[in-house]
PDB file of C-alpha atoms in Angstrom:
ATOM      1  CA  MET A 100     -25.531  23.849   4.694  1.00 39.00           C
ATOM      2  CA  SER A 101     -27.110  20.942   2.805  1.00 47.00           C
ATOM      3  CA  THR A 102     -25.041  18.169   1.254  1.00 60.00           C
ATOM      4  CA  LEU A 103     -26.179  16.398  -1.894  1.00 81.00           C
ATOM      5  CA  LYS A 104     -26.797  12.713  -1.378  1.00 88.00           C
ATOM      6  CA  PRO A 105     -25.472  10.145  -3.876  1.00 93.00           C
ATOM      7  CA  LYS A 106     -28.062   8.912  -6.370  1.00 95.00           C
ATOM      8  CA  VAL A 107     -28.749   5.314  -7.401  1.00 96.00           C
ATOM      9  CA  GLY A 108     -30.731   4.497 -10.535  1.00 97.00           C
ATOM     10  CA  LEU A 109     -33.117   1.548 -10.465  1.00 97.00           C
ATOM     11  CA  ILE A 110     -34.614  -0.292 -13.423  1.00 97.00           C
ATOM     12  CA  VAL A 111     -37.866  -1.746 -12.091  1.00 95.00           C
ATOM     13  CA  PRO A 112     -40.378  -4.160 -13.704  1.00 93.00           C
ATOM     14  CA  PRO A 113     -43.654  -2.156 -13.424  1.00 90.00           C
ATOM     15  CA  ALA A 114     -44.380   0.437 -16.089  1.00 89.00           C
ATOM     16  CA  SER A 115     -45.089   3.046 -13.389  1.00 88.00           C
ATOM     17  CA  GLY A 116     -41.363   3.346 -12.741  1.00 89.00           C
ATOM     18  CA  GLU A 117     -41.845   3.985  -9.025  1.00 92.00           C
ATOM     19  CA  VAL A 118     -38.990   3.504  -6.573  1.00 93.00           C
ATOM     20  CA  PRO A 119     -39.748   0.334  -4.552  1.00 91.00           C
ATOM     21  CA  PRO A 120     -40.421   0.905  -0.845  1.00 91.00           C
ATOM     22  CA  GLU A 121     -37.493  -1.176   0.446  1.00 92.00           C
ATOM     23  CA  PRO A 122     -34.603   1.047  -0.740  1.00 92.00           C
ATOM     24  CA  LEU A 123     -36.386   4.110   0.612  1.00 93.00           C
ATOM     25  CA  ALA A 124     -37.151   2.511   3.976  1.00 91.00           C
ATOM     26  CA  LEU A 125     -33.619   1.180   4.433  1.00 92.00           C
ATOM     27  CA  TYR A 126     -31.503   3.970   2.966  1.00 92.00           C
ATOM     28  CA  GLY A 127     -33.659   6.980   2.111  1.00 87.00           C
ATOM     29  CA  ASP A 128     -31.792   9.120   4.637  1.00 88.00           C
ATOM     30  CA  LYS A 129     -28.461   8.374   2.948  1.00 89.00           C
ATOM     31  CA  VAL A 130     -29.165   8.043  -0.772  1.00 92.00           C
ATOM     32  CA  ASP A 131     -31.528   9.435  -3.395  1.00 94.00           C
ATOM     33  CA  PHE A 132     -33.152   6.869  -5.669  1.00 95.00           C
ATOM     34  CA  VAL A 133     -34.556   7.369  -9.156  1.00 95.00           C
ATOM     35  CA  ALA A 134     -36.372   4.643 -11.088  1.00 96.00           C
ATOM     36  CA  VAL A 135     -37.545   3.859 -14.605  1.00 96.00           C
ATOM     37  CA  GLY A 136     -39.985   1.083 -15.527  1.00 95.00           C
ATOM     38  CA  LEU A 137     -39.664  -1.746 -18.037  1.00 95.00           C
ATOM     39  CA  GLY A 138     -43.406  -2.302 -18.378  1.00 93.00           C
ATOM     40  CA  LEU A 139     -43.382  -6.002 -17.458  1.00 93.00           C
ATOM     41  CA  GLY A 140     -46.907  -7.394 -17.206  1.00 89.00           C
ATOM     42  CA  ARG A 141     -46.406 -11.124 -16.640  1.00 91.00           C
ATOM     43  CA  LEU A 142     -43.628 -13.061 -14.951  1.00 93.00           C
ATOM     44  CA  THR A 143     -43.134 -15.580 -17.738  1.00 93.00           C
ATOM     45  CA  PRO A 144     -40.237 -16.119 -20.163  1.00 94.00           C
ATOM     46  CA  GLU A 145     -42.359 -14.545 -22.900  1.00 95.00           C
ATOM     47  CA  GLY A 146     -43.044 -11.535 -20.703  1.00 94.00           C
ATOM     48  CA  TYR A 147     -39.353 -11.088 -19.934  1.00 95.00           C
ATOM     49  CA  ASP A 148     -38.433 -11.430 -23.614  1.00 96.00           C
ATOM     50  CA  GLY A 149     -40.783  -8.556 -24.412  1.00 95.00           C
ATOM     51  CA  VAL A 150     -38.984  -6.023 -22.204  1.00 96.00           C
ATOM     52  CA  ILE A 151     -35.429  -7.146 -21.463  1.00 96.00           C
ATOM     53  CA  GLU A 152     -33.910  -5.494 -24.552  1.00 95.00           C
ATOM     54  CA  ARG A 153     -34.763  -2.081 -23.037  1.00 96.00           C
ATOM     55  CA  VAL A 154     -32.246  -2.460 -20.213  1.00 97.00           C
ATOM     56  CA  GLY A 155     -29.480  -0.651 -22.094  1.00 97.00           C
ATOM     57  CA  GLU A 156     -31.737   2.241 -23.109  1.00 96.00           C
ATOM     58  CA  LEU A 157     -33.016   2.686 -19.559  1.00 97.00           C
ATOM     59  CA  SER A 158     -29.488   2.549 -18.164  1.00 97.00           C
ATOM     60  CA  ARG A 159     -28.618   5.521 -20.369  1.00 97.00           C
ATOM     61  CA  LEU A 160     -31.684   7.407 -19.143  1.00 97.00           C
ATOM     62  CA  LEU A 161     -30.710   6.876 -15.514  1.00 97.00           C
ATOM     63  CA  ALA A 162     -27.178   8.084 -16.158  1.00 97.00           C
ATOM     64  CA  ALA A 163     -28.570  11.189 -17.849  1.00 97.00           C
ATOM     65  CA  ASP A 164     -30.717  11.771 -14.748  1.00 95.00           C
ATOM     66  CA  GLY A 165     -27.622  11.932 -12.563  1.00 95.00           C
ATOM     67  CA  ALA A 166     -27.439   8.371 -11.237  1.00 96.00           C
ATOM     68  CA  GLN A 167     -24.012   7.282  -9.998  1.00 96.00           C
ATOM     69  CA  ALA A 168     -24.803   3.544 -10.161  1.00 96.00           C
ATOM     70  CA  VAL A 169     -27.483   1.402 -11.812  1.00 97.00           C
ATOM     71  CA  SER A 170     -29.284  -1.731 -10.616  1.00 97.00           C
ATOM     72  CA  LEU A 171     -31.780  -3.976 -12.415  1.00 97.00           C
ATOM     73  CA  MET A 172     -34.354  -4.665  -9.702  1.00 94.00           C
ATOM     74  CA  GLY A 173     -36.024  -7.779 -11.021  1.00 92.00           C
ATOM     75  CA  THR A 174     -34.738 -11.186  -9.965  1.00 95.00           C
ATOM     76  CA  SER A 175     -36.396 -13.293 -12.638  1.00 95.00           C
ATOM     77  CA  LEU A 176     -35.486 -10.797 -15.362  1.00 96.00           C
ATOM     78  CA  SER A 177     -31.828 -11.492 -14.610  1.00 96.00           C
ATOM     79  CA  PHE A 178     -31.929 -15.243 -13.927  1.00 97.00           C
ATOM     80  CA  TYR A 179     -34.301 -16.543 -16.612  1.00 96.00           C
ATOM     81  CA  ARG A 180     -31.657 -16.919 -19.334  1.00 97.00           C
ATOM     82  CA  GLY A 181     -28.978 -18.281 -17.007  1.00 97.00           C
ATOM     83  CA  PRO A 182     -25.790 -16.995 -15.338  1.00 97.00           C
ATOM     84  CA  LYS A 183     -24.013 -16.046 -18.582  1.00 97.00           C
ATOM     85  CA  TYR A 184     -26.864 -13.796 -19.650  1.00 97.00           C
ATOM     86  CA  ASN A 185     -27.029 -12.260 -16.190  1.00 97.00           C
ATOM     87  CA  ALA A 186     -23.355 -11.322 -16.609  1.00 97.00           C
ATOM     88  CA  GLN A 187     -24.140  -9.916 -20.070  1.00 97.00           C
ATOM     89  CA  LEU A 188     -26.863  -7.718 -18.586  1.00 97.00           C
ATOM     90  CA  VAL A 189     -24.353  -6.229 -16.159  1.00 97.00           C
ATOM     91  CA  GLU A 190     -21.957  -5.552 -19.040  1.00 97.00           C
ATOM     92  CA  ILE A 191     -24.713  -3.910 -21.094  1.00 97.00           C
ATOM     93  CA  MET A 192     -25.771  -1.678 -18.193  1.00 97.00           C
ATOM     94  CA  GLN A 193     -22.186  -0.651 -17.494  1.00 97.00           C
ATOM     95  CA  SER A 194     -21.403   0.011 -21.136  1.00 97.00           C
ATOM     96  CA  GLU A 195     -24.550   2.015 -21.839  1.00 97.00           C
ATOM     97  CA  SER A 196     -24.464   4.073 -18.636  1.00 97.00           C
ATOM     98  CA  GLY A 197     -20.735   4.352 -17.997  1.00 97.00           C
ATOM     99  CA  LEU A 198     -21.524   3.540 -14.360  1.00 97.00           C
ATOM    100  CA  PRO A 199     -21.099   0.661 -11.903  1.00 96.00           C
ATOM    101  CA  ALA A 200     -24.023  -1.746 -12.372  1.00 97.00           C
ATOM    102  CA  THR A 201     -25.544  -4.861 -10.892  1.00 96.00           C
ATOM    103  CA  THR A 202     -28.650  -7.016 -11.116  1.00 97.00           C
ATOM    104  CA  MET A 203     -30.898  -8.247  -8.357  1.00 96.00           C
ATOM    105  CA  SER A 204     -29.673 -11.803  -8.970  1.00 97.00           C
ATOM    106  CA  ASP A 205     -26.080 -10.633  -8.485  1.00 96.00           C
ATOM    107  CA  SER A 206     -27.019  -8.887  -5.246  1.00 96.00           C
ATOM    108  CA  VAL A 207     -28.818 -11.985  -3.962  1.00 97.00           C
ATOM    109  CA  MET A 208     -25.808 -14.223  -4.668  1.00 96.00           C
ATOM    110  CA  LYS A 209     -23.474 -11.778  -2.914  1.00 95.00           C
ATOM    111  CA  ALA A 210     -25.827 -11.931   0.065  1.00 96.00           C
ATOM    112  CA  PHE A 211     -25.614 -15.749   0.065  1.00 97.00           C
ATOM    113  CA  ASP A 212     -21.816 -15.449  -0.015  1.00 95.00           C
ATOM    114  CA  ALA A 213     -21.872 -13.025   2.926  1.00 94.00           C
ATOM    115  CA  PHE A 214     -23.346 -15.852   5.028  1.00 95.00           C
ATOM    116  CA  GLY A 215     -21.394 -18.657   3.361  1.00 95.00           C
ATOM    117  CA  ALA A 216     -24.766 -20.118   2.344  1.00 96.00           C
ATOM    118  CA  LYS A 217     -24.684 -22.905  -0.248  1.00 96.00           C
ATOM    119  CA  ARG A 218     -27.732 -25.046   0.635  1.00 96.00           C
ATOM    120  CA  LEU A 219     -30.896 -23.061   0.014  1.00 97.00           C
ATOM    121  CA  VAL A 220     -34.589 -23.396   0.662  1.00 96.00           C
ATOM    122  CA  VAL A 221     -36.362 -21.236  -1.915  1.00 97.00           C
ATOM    123  CA  ALA A 222     -39.796 -19.581  -1.677  1.00 96.00           C
ATOM    124  CA  THR A 223     -41.237 -17.813  -4.723  1.00 96.00           C
ATOM    125  CA  PRO A 224     -44.488 -16.436  -6.130  1.00 95.00           C
ATOM    126  CA  TYR A 225     -43.643 -17.862  -9.579  1.00 95.00           C
ATOM    127  CA  VAL A 226     -45.280 -20.383 -11.866  1.00 95.00           C
ATOM    128  CA  SER A 227     -43.546 -23.737 -12.339  1.00 95.00           C
ATOM    129  CA  SER A 228     -41.766 -22.814 -15.582  1.00 95.00           C
ATOM    130  CA  VAL A 229     -40.055 -19.836 -13.913  1.00 96.00           C
ATOM    131  CA  ASN A 230     -39.271 -21.883 -10.810  1.00 97.00           C
ATOM    132  CA  ARG A 231     -37.435 -24.388 -13.002  1.00 97.00           C
ATOM    133  CA  LEU A 232     -35.353 -21.587 -14.519  1.00 97.00           C
ATOM    134  CA  LEU A 233     -34.522 -20.250 -11.068  1.00 98.00           C
ATOM    135  CA  GLU A 234     -33.422 -23.649  -9.811  1.00 97.00           C
ATOM    136  CA  GLU A 235     -31.262 -24.155 -12.902  1.00 98.00           C
ATOM    137  CA  PHE A 236     -29.687 -20.717 -12.403  1.00 98.00           C
ATOM    138  CA  LEU A 237     -28.875 -21.373  -8.749  1.00 98.00           C
ATOM    139  CA  VAL A 238     -27.419 -24.829  -9.393  1.00 98.00           C
ATOM    140  CA  GLU A 239     -25.317 -23.567 -12.301  1.00 97.00           C
ATOM    141  CA  SER A 240     -24.104 -20.750 -10.034  1.00 97.00           C
ATOM    142  CA  GLY A 241     -22.843 -23.250  -7.447  1.00 97.00           C
ATOM    143  CA  PHE A 242     -25.745 -23.489  -4.998  1.00 97.00           C
ATOM    144  CA  GLU A 243     -27.870 -26.454  -3.928  1.00 96.00           C
ATOM    145  CA  VAL A 244     -31.642 -26.112  -3.834  1.00 96.00           C
ATOM    146  CA  VAL A 245     -32.832 -28.243  -0.907  1.00 94.00           C
ATOM    147  CA  HIS A 246     -36.487 -27.442  -1.542  1.00 93.00           C
ATOM    148  CA  LEU A 247     -38.470 -24.939  -3.619  1.00 95.00           C
ATOM    149  CA  HIS A 248     -42.046 -23.829  -2.962  1.00 93.00           C
ATOM    150  CA  GLY A 249     -44.004 -21.451  -5.239  1.00 93.00           C
ATOM    151  CA  LEU A 250     -47.374 -19.695  -5.273  1.00 95.00           C
ATOM    152  CA  GLY A 251     -48.052 -20.106  -9.004  1.00 94.00           C
ATOM    153  CA  LEU A 252     -48.580 -16.402  -9.789  1.00 94.00           C
ATOM    154  CA  GLU A 253     -47.546 -14.695 -13.017  1.00 90.00           C
ATOM    155  CA  ARG A 254     -49.213 -11.260 -13.101  1.00 90.00           C
ATOM    156  CA  VAL A 255     -47.142  -8.452 -11.587  1.00 86.00           C
ATOM    157  CA  GLY A 256     -50.255  -6.983  -9.940  1.00 86.00           C
ATOM    158  CA  ASP A 257     -51.072 -10.272  -8.201  1.00 92.00           C
ATOM    159  CA  ILE A 258     -47.536 -10.543  -6.830  1.00 91.00           C
ATOM    160  CA  LEU A 259     -47.570  -6.979  -5.499  1.00 88.00           C
ATOM    161  CA  ALA A 260     -50.836  -7.823  -3.714  1.00 92.00           C
ATOM    162  CA  VAL A 261     -49.416 -10.770  -1.700  1.00 94.00           C
ATOM    163  CA  SER A 262     -50.025  -9.975   1.979  1.00 93.00           C
ATOM    164  CA  GLN A 263     -47.560 -10.106   4.846  1.00 92.00           C
ATOM    165  CA  ASP A 264     -49.350 -13.095   6.343  1.00 94.00           C
ATOM    166  CA  GLU A 265     -49.258 -14.909   2.988  1.00 94.00           C
ATOM    167  CA  LEU A 266     -45.533 -14.180   2.759  1.00 93.00           C
ATOM    168  CA  ARG A 267     -44.896 -15.545   6.228  1.00 94.00           C
ATOM    169  CA  GLN A 268     -46.840 -18.710   5.417  1.00 94.00           C
ATOM    170  CA  LEU A 269     -44.940 -19.053   2.127  1.00 94.00           C
ATOM    171  CA  GLY A 270     -41.631 -19.013   3.997  1.00 93.00           C
ATOM    172  CA  LEU A 271     -42.824 -21.467   6.623  1.00 92.00           C
ATOM    173  CA  GLU A 272     -44.261 -23.863   4.015  1.00 91.00           C
ATOM    174  CA  ALA A 273     -41.009 -23.791   2.077  1.00 91.00           C
ATOM    175  CA  MET A 274     -39.009 -24.650   5.190  1.00 91.00           C
ATOM    176  CA  LYS A 275     -41.217 -27.603   6.182  1.00 87.00           C
ATOM    177  CA  SER A 276     -39.464 -29.987   3.802  1.00 76.00           C
ATOM    178  CA  ALA A 277     -35.933 -28.767   4.542  1.00 74.00           C
ATOM    179  CA  LYS A 278     -35.577 -30.714   7.828  1.00 70.00           C
ATOM    180  CA  GLY A 279     -32.914 -28.335   9.116  1.00 67.00           C
ATOM    181  CA  GLU A 280     -30.571 -29.038   6.195  1.00 80.00           C
ATOM    182  CA  ALA A 281     -30.465 -25.517   4.689  1.00 92.00           C
ATOM    183  CA  ASP A 282     -28.021 -22.650   5.220  1.00 94.00           C
ATOM    184  CA  ALA A 283     -30.544 -19.946   4.300  1.00 96.00           C
ATOM    185  CA  LEU A 284     -34.107 -19.294   3.167  1.00 96.00           C
ATOM    186  CA  PHE A 285     -34.288 -17.360  -0.100  1.00 97.00           C
ATOM    187  CA  ILE A 286     -37.498 -15.444  -0.888  1.00 96.00           C
ATOM    188  CA  SER A 287     -37.225 -14.651  -4.591  1.00 96.00           C
ATOM    189  CA  CYS A 288     -38.967 -11.796  -6.445  1.00 94.00           C
ATOM    190  CA  GLY A 289     -38.455  -8.093  -5.871  1.00 91.00           C
ATOM    191  CA  GLY A 290     -42.215  -7.542  -6.007  1.00 91.00           C
ATOM    192  CA  LEU A 291     -42.743  -9.272  -2.645  1.00 93.00           C
ATOM    193  CA  ARG A 292     -42.695  -6.722   0.181  1.00 92.00           C
ATOM    194  CA  THR A 293     -40.428  -8.482   2.655  1.00 91.00           C
ATOM    195  CA  GLU A 294     -38.935  -5.794   4.895  1.00 88.00           C
ATOM    196  CA  VAL A 295     -40.930  -6.794   7.996  1.00 89.00           C
ATOM    197  CA  VAL A 296     -41.472 -10.507   7.390  1.00 92.00           C
ATOM    198  CA  THR A 297     -37.767 -11.200   6.807  1.00 93.00           C
ATOM    199  CA  SER A 298     -36.859 -10.414  10.423  1.00 92.00           C
ATOM    200  CA  GLU A 299     -39.926 -12.269  11.698  1.00 94.00           C
ATOM    201  CA  LEU A 300     -38.980 -15.428   9.800  1.00 95.00           C
ATOM    202  CA  GLU A 301     -35.356 -15.196  10.929  1.00 94.00           C
ATOM    203  CA  ASN A 302     -36.483 -15.030  14.552  1.00 93.00           C
ATOM    204  CA  GLU A 303     -38.900 -17.942  14.103  1.00 93.00           C
ATOM    205  CA  LEU A 304     -36.659 -20.197  12.000  1.00 92.00           C
ATOM    206  CA  ASN A 305     -33.226 -19.245  13.393  1.00 92.00           C
ATOM    207  CA  ILE A 306     -31.743 -19.113   9.890  1.00 93.00           C
ATOM    208  CA  PRO A 307     -30.675 -16.231   7.627  1.00 95.00           C
ATOM    209  CA  VAL A 308     -33.455 -15.094   5.311  1.00 96.00           C
ATOM    210  CA  ILE A 309     -32.398 -13.456   2.042  1.00 96.00           C
ATOM    211  CA  SER A 310     -35.160 -11.744   0.096  1.00 95.00           C
ATOM    212  CA  SER A 311     -34.781 -10.266  -3.366  1.00 95.00           C
ATOM    213  CA  ALA A 312     -36.334  -6.940  -2.429  1.00 92.00           C
ATOM    214  CA  LEU A 313     -33.961  -6.351   0.481  1.00 95.00           C
ATOM    215  CA  ALA A 314     -30.834  -7.858  -1.080  1.00 95.00           C
ATOM    216  CA  GLY A 315     -31.426  -5.754  -4.184  1.00 94.00           C
ATOM    217  CA  ALA A 316     -31.394  -2.573  -2.109  1.00 93.00           C
ATOM    218  CA  TRP A 317     -28.303  -3.785  -0.208  1.00 94.00           C
ATOM    219  CA  GLY A 318     -26.460  -4.547  -3.433  1.00 94.00           C
ATOM    220  CA  ALA A 319     -27.335  -1.164  -4.923  1.00 92.00           C
ATOM    221  CA  MET A 320     -25.800   0.598  -1.924  1.00 92.00           C
ATOM    222  CA  ARG A 321     -22.614  -1.437  -2.229  1.00 92.00           C
ATOM    223  CA  LEU A 322     -22.155  -0.157  -5.780  1.00 91.00           C
ATOM    224  CA  LEU A 323     -21.429   3.208  -4.154  1.00 91.00           C
ATOM    225  CA  GLY A 324     -18.764   1.669  -1.910  1.00 89.00           C
ATOM    226  CA  LEU A 325     -21.027   1.744   1.155  1.00 87.00           C
ATOM    227  CA  SER A 326     -21.440  -1.171   3.557  1.00 83.00           C
ATOM    228  CA  GLY A 327     -25.177  -1.648   3.132  1.00 88.00           C
ATOM    229  CA  ARG A 328     -25.769  -1.691   6.882  1.00 89.00           C
ATOM    230  CA  ALA A 329     -29.211  -0.533   8.040  1.00 89.00           C
ATOM    231  CA  GLU A 330     -31.321  -0.402  11.187  1.00 87.00           C
ATOM    232  CA  THR A 331     -33.964  -2.810   9.864  1.00 87.00           C
ATOM    233  CA  GLY A 332     -34.223  -5.643   7.344  1.00 87.00           C
ATOM    234  CA  GLY A 333     -32.677  -8.570   9.227  1.00 89.00           C
ATOM    235  CA  LYS A 334     -29.297 -10.216   9.632  1.00 93.00           C
ATOM    236  CA  LEU A 335     -27.915  -9.145   6.244  1.00 93.00           C
ATOM    237  CA  PHE A 336     -28.014  -5.524   7.307  1.00 92.00           C
ATOM    238  CA  THR A 337     -25.882  -6.094  10.381  1.00 90.00           C
ATOM    239  CA  LEU A 338     -22.898  -7.269   8.313  1.00 84.00           C
ATOM    240  CA  GLY A 339     -19.961  -5.177   7.115  1.00 66.00           C
ATOM    241  CA  ASP A 340     -18.268  -2.020   8.278  1.00 58.00           C
TER     242      ASP A 340
END
């Protein structure tokens, strides 16, 4: 006799509205995922401004599709206007859907807290203007940015095309200037496919690696009251009951 799995709704940046690979790889045997797309084309403040007002509408759509929780799976979409706006986004999603809700930025910060990480090395694909907004968000949220290294990309398609080797080099380059003074390496942007490289970097650097793509999936599971543990993904997924 089959048992229905719980369903999590994801608001994702690309217009295609496809479920990202990380939630499926980590939790596809436990949870059903459904996604809707914002239609974000460029990772710039102007690009975010053009789509962010749809979050409430899409939260309602996910609830109507049977979701039991809703997550905004775009780090920069939730950090670019600061911590207060990130909190407002959560309130909007909850109000419009009637469901528990979170953002990718919230999930990332909960992952930092799980390790007691305050001093961060940050690796991103973003352009400098978005990197500045991220650093401001982290500092205002109580974290210290030891060093930040970015790739200077703004098109969603270019970010999705970043290879595993490029990701590994991005993490290593970011850590070069840290001189062992960081509590964790943060790889920001849910469009970077980090499931494999996260564990590789943790083994090489001997430091927790928190990536947006993986932390976002972990945070979505915790909305359902589940631990977020998984067989792959790195140290974060060994924590909890």
